Amino acid sequence: MSTFRRKSPEELLDMITRLKQGKLKIYIGAVSGSGKTYHMLRDGQLLKQEGLDVALCAVSTLQRPETVQQLGDLERIPSIHWMKQDAEGHECEQKDLNVEEILRRNPEVLLVDHLAHRNRPEAEHATRWEDIQYLLRKGISIMVTVNVYELEGAAQLARHYLGREVECTVPEDVLVQADEVRLIDVTPEVILQRDLAGHLNGSTDRAYFERGNLAVLRELALRTVAEGVGDLLEKHRAEQGLTGPSGTAERIMVLVQYHWNGSIYIRRGQQIARRLSGDLLVASFRNRGVKLTTEERTFKRAFRELTEQIGGVFEEILIRSRFSLSRQMVNYAREHQVTRIVLGHSRQKRWQELINSSIVNGLLLHTRHIDIFLMADRAEQEGERILPARTSAVKKPETYRRLPSDEIKRQIESIKRGTFKVYVGAAPGVGKTYTMLREGRELLRQGIDVVIGLLETHGRKETAEQVQELPLIPRKRILYSDRQLEEMDVDAIIARNPEVVLVDELAHTNVPSSRNTKRYEDIRELLDAGISVISTVNIQHLESLNDAVEQITGIRVRETVPDSILHLADEVELIDVTPQTLRQRLSEGKIYAAAKIEQSLNHFFKLGNLIALRELALREVADDVDERLESWERNTSLRGPWRREEVIFVVVKLDHEAERLIRRGFRTAYRLKARLVVTYIHGGNEGTMTEDERMKAERLLKLTQRLGGEFYIEYRAGRMSMKELANHINEQATRHGATQMVIGQSSTPRWKRWGRESILKKVLRGARNMDVLVVADRE
């Protein structure tokens, strides 16, 4: 955007108003006991240390030891106490903000609990939110806490899934109005442990204190904040003049015609959007000058109602000519940041496609940055008209059936194995190691034997201060290239045999000649030895997100961990920090040494990168929560269960796109609980492979195995025509029972493809019996 454009009077007025107004920071959590008040008080203490005038009013510690400790010497402005009857007729004490006293005291920053609070009947403002808005206009900055189910939109979901009415709610746009929103994420296990220890006595959320309910609310909190971060990212990208998908969230566009099978496409689009936690857009393109028939108008009305019913957006786009239809579809998709276009396979023969300009071929020709999902027409094969919206009930385990010996052995190994917890962050410096050490000290106070196996403080003073009384296992010295290097001493930890070991930087690659190549392999050994492990990792190190992170940041992360390691964890907890706070920490030298600050701010720590990585982390952990909900055999996961047996077949070449296709296939297979089969077809026999080809194939084999898939090399002696190769690809897909094929877009430049039929088009013509995902070539 141009910096020379004159600001409108409205923009000037808004900017002047914001200068005079206080800042609003909201701490959001799943339920009471998440730690919102603790973190708010801690941040208040840090602001006071910086010389700001900080006070608090109507803050409830409920005598939780850690929270009370954070009160320190913060000044408390007396609140107004009054009594009201609860739903069961019991008298309970309430605290209102003493607005007059707060204005007289006039602190720079005020800490407040319970944003969703209804004031006493005679109060000037009906709710605490109105009090806060008034104080903000007076120039007082506010830090306040709220539970996710107290937001109006989320309250309806909480009522639907958990069957509980929320007494007081706040408008959902309070998060939009806030200058900062920070999610305080904890696992259901942590909440239940805190309750068992008696730290949550007096909590108003006890009705939610059941593992599944807590998981639903946690996922709701993660997705709510992720959507807000996504909106912020879109705004930031628009200001920077950036277009196209951001690489963080999925947006599915279903193309429909006013025909009876349109409802099938919409339903399948809904299933894809839910499994990928994406938004759904249904679009119909039609000629401006052609009037709809009565039947078409009926279908249009039905499709609009169906789309709205399942939470999507329906739009009809009028076009002038069918000749440029594909180009207009692609332009529309780009403008709406669509990541995947869903439509049916072409039913035309090749000569018909040439004469009538096939929409599928046109999309493949014009788009390079959007995936295309071609849906098999199962109505012809199986007689279906509408895909079922409801899924079959989960089969309950048979209590009295004798377990087979291999299952008994597996369960015994699982029982003996240590507990594994991972703290996840969007970037370095969010506080993962700090939180891990704080938890270690708390466990030590409870009498649990905790040691530090590997710690990287990176010179961060706050992190180093958390070590205190925690014992440290000395590192093992390894001689490599005439240098003494240090790694975690797995043997020493096993010999010491603690109950819990703290291990930093899960994605670290060990020194060559170490027993294990990667640190996560060391951790597996510790877990198998019955030692529990708490570790840390940044979201960019997750193997299947490698391509998305490179798209966001322009940086290829070399050290990765397989997704299966995160799935192995008993608990995964997100440490959420806003990008503004993270950049401020970096500027103050709290993350890296002074020499690296300027470079980091202008590269990896750019605001757009941090916003995108934060959204990616929120969505990934939300998906992890949802997968665990399904594994507990609940029907309450927000994405809904998936019951259809799927086999994902990925066909690759030995080129730059192969790894990305495998990762995309894995993410699809993981979400659909499907088998992943990867195949490379070599034109010759095993002896004709060059050393370079062998090395590339070996790398793809290892990646596929790390992601839990099966890798095959098919040898076809003799030169194959394009038609023979396409037929062989489809034969292999059918042999493996594929229900969905993943294949890359043609890498041939567009001008070379005019009048020629690519191998991709030949494959698509023979694969109309299955779904096909054509992955965009983003190079």
Coordinates of N, CA and C in Angstrom, one line a residue, residues 29-34 148-149 162 185-193 195 200 203 205-222 625 629 632 634 636:
G29 N -8.6 -18.9 28.2 CA -8.3 -20.3 28.5 C -9.6 -21.1 28.3
A30 N -9.4 -22.4 28.5 CA -10.5 -23.3 28.3 C -11.5 -23.3 29.5
V31 N -11.0 -23.3 30.7 CA -11.8 -23.3 31.9 C -11.0 -22.6 33.0
S32 N -11.7 -22.4 34.1 CA -11.0 -21.8 35.3 C -10.0 -22.9 35.8
G33 N -8.8 -22.4 36.2 CA -7.8 -23.3 36.6 C -6.7 -23.5 35.5
S34 N -6.9 -22.8 34.4 CA -5.9 -23.0 33.3 C -4.6 -22.2 33.6
V148 N -13.1 -19.5 27.3 CA -13.6 -19.5 25.9 C -15.1 -19.7 25.8
Y149 N -15.7 -20.4 26.7 CA -17.2 -20.7 26.6 C -18.0 -19.4 27.0
L162 N -21.7 -29.8 25.4 CA -21.6 -30.2 26.8 C -22.9 -30.0 27.6
D185 N -2.8 -22.3 27.4 CA -3.2 -23.6 27.0 C -2.7 -24.6 28.1
V186 N -3.5 -25.5 28.6 CA -3.1 -26.6 29.4 C -3.9 -27.9 29.0
T187 N -3.3 -29.0 29.2 CA -4.0 -30.3 28.9 C -5.0 -30.6 29.9
P188 N -6.0 -31.5 29.5 CA -7.0 -32.0 30.5 C -6.3 -32.6 31.7
E189 N -5.2 -33.4 31.4 CA -4.5 -34.1 32.5 C -4.0 -33.1 33.6
V190 N -3.5 -31.9 33.1 CA -3.0 -30.9 34.1 C -4.1 -30.4 34.9
I191 N -5.3 -30.1 34.3 CA -6.4 -29.6 35.1 C -6.9 -30.6 36.1
L192 N -7.0 -31.8 35.7 CA -7.4 -32.9 36.6 C -6.4 -33.1 37.8
Q193 N -5.1 -33.0 37.5 CA -4.1 -33.1 38.5 C -4.2 -32.0 39.5
D195 N -6.9 -30.2 40.2 CA -8.1 -30.5 41.0 C -7.9 -31.5 42.0
L200 N -8.0 -26.3 42.9 CA -9.1 -25.7 42.2 C -10.4 -25.7 43.0
S203 N -13.8 -23.6 42.3 CA -13.9 -23.3 40.9 C -15.4 -23.4 40.5
D205 N -16.3 -24.1 37.5 CA -16.3 -25.0 36.3 C -16.3 -26.5 36.6
R206 N -16.6 -26.9 37.8 CA -16.5 -28.3 38.1 C -17.3 -29.2 37.3
A207 N -18.4 -28.6 36.8 CA -19.3 -29.4 35.9 C -18.6 -29.9 34.6
Y208 N -17.5 -29.1 34.2 CA -16.7 -29.4 33.0 C -15.6 -30.4 33.3
F209 N -15.3 -30.7 34.6 CA -14.1 -31.4 34.9 C -14.2 -32.9 34.7
E210 N -14.3 -33.2 33.4 CA -14.2 -34.6 32.9 C -13.4 -34.5 31.6
R211 N -12.5 -35.5 31.5 CA -11.5 -35.5 30.5 C -12.0 -35.0 29.1
G212 N -13.0 -35.7 28.6 CA -13.5 -35.4 27.3 C -14.1 -33.9 27.2
N213 N -14.8 -33.5 28.2 CA -15.3 -32.1 28.2 C -14.2 -31.1 28.2
L214 N -13.2 -31.3 29.0 CA -12.1 -30.4 29.0 C -11.4 -30.4 27.7
A215 N -11.3 -31.5 27.0 CA -10.6 -31.5 25.7 C -11.4 -30.8 24.6
V216 N -12.8 -30.9 24.7 CA -13.6 -30.1 23.7 C -13.4 -28.6 23.9
L217 N -13.4 -28.2 25.2 CA -13.3 -26.8 25.5 C -11.9 -26.3 25.1
R218 N -10.9 -27.1 25.3 CA -9.5 -26.8 25.0 C -9.4 -26.6 23.4
E219 N -10.0 -27.5 22.7 CA -9.9 -27.4 21.2 C -10.6 -26.2 20.8
L220 N -11.8 -25.9 21.4 CA -12.6 -24.7 21.1 C -11.7 -23.4 21.3
A221 N -11.0 -23.4 22.4 CA -10.1 -22.2 22.7 C -9.0 -22.1 21.7
L222 N -8.4 -23.2 21.3 CA -7.3 -23.2 20.3 C -7.8 -22.7 19.0
V625 N -5.5 -32.3 19.6 CA -6.5 -32.4 20.6 C -7.7 -33.2 20.0
L629 N -9.4 -36.8 21.0 CA -10.8 -37.0 21.3 C -11.4 -38.2 20.5
W632 N -10.3 -41.5 22.0 CA -11.0 -41.9 23.2 C -12.4 -42.4 22.9
R634 N -15.0 -40.9 21.3 CA -16.1 -39.9 21.6 C -16.6 -39.5 20.3
T636 N -17.8 -36.4 20.1 CA -17.9 -34.9 20.3 C -16.8 -34.2 19.7

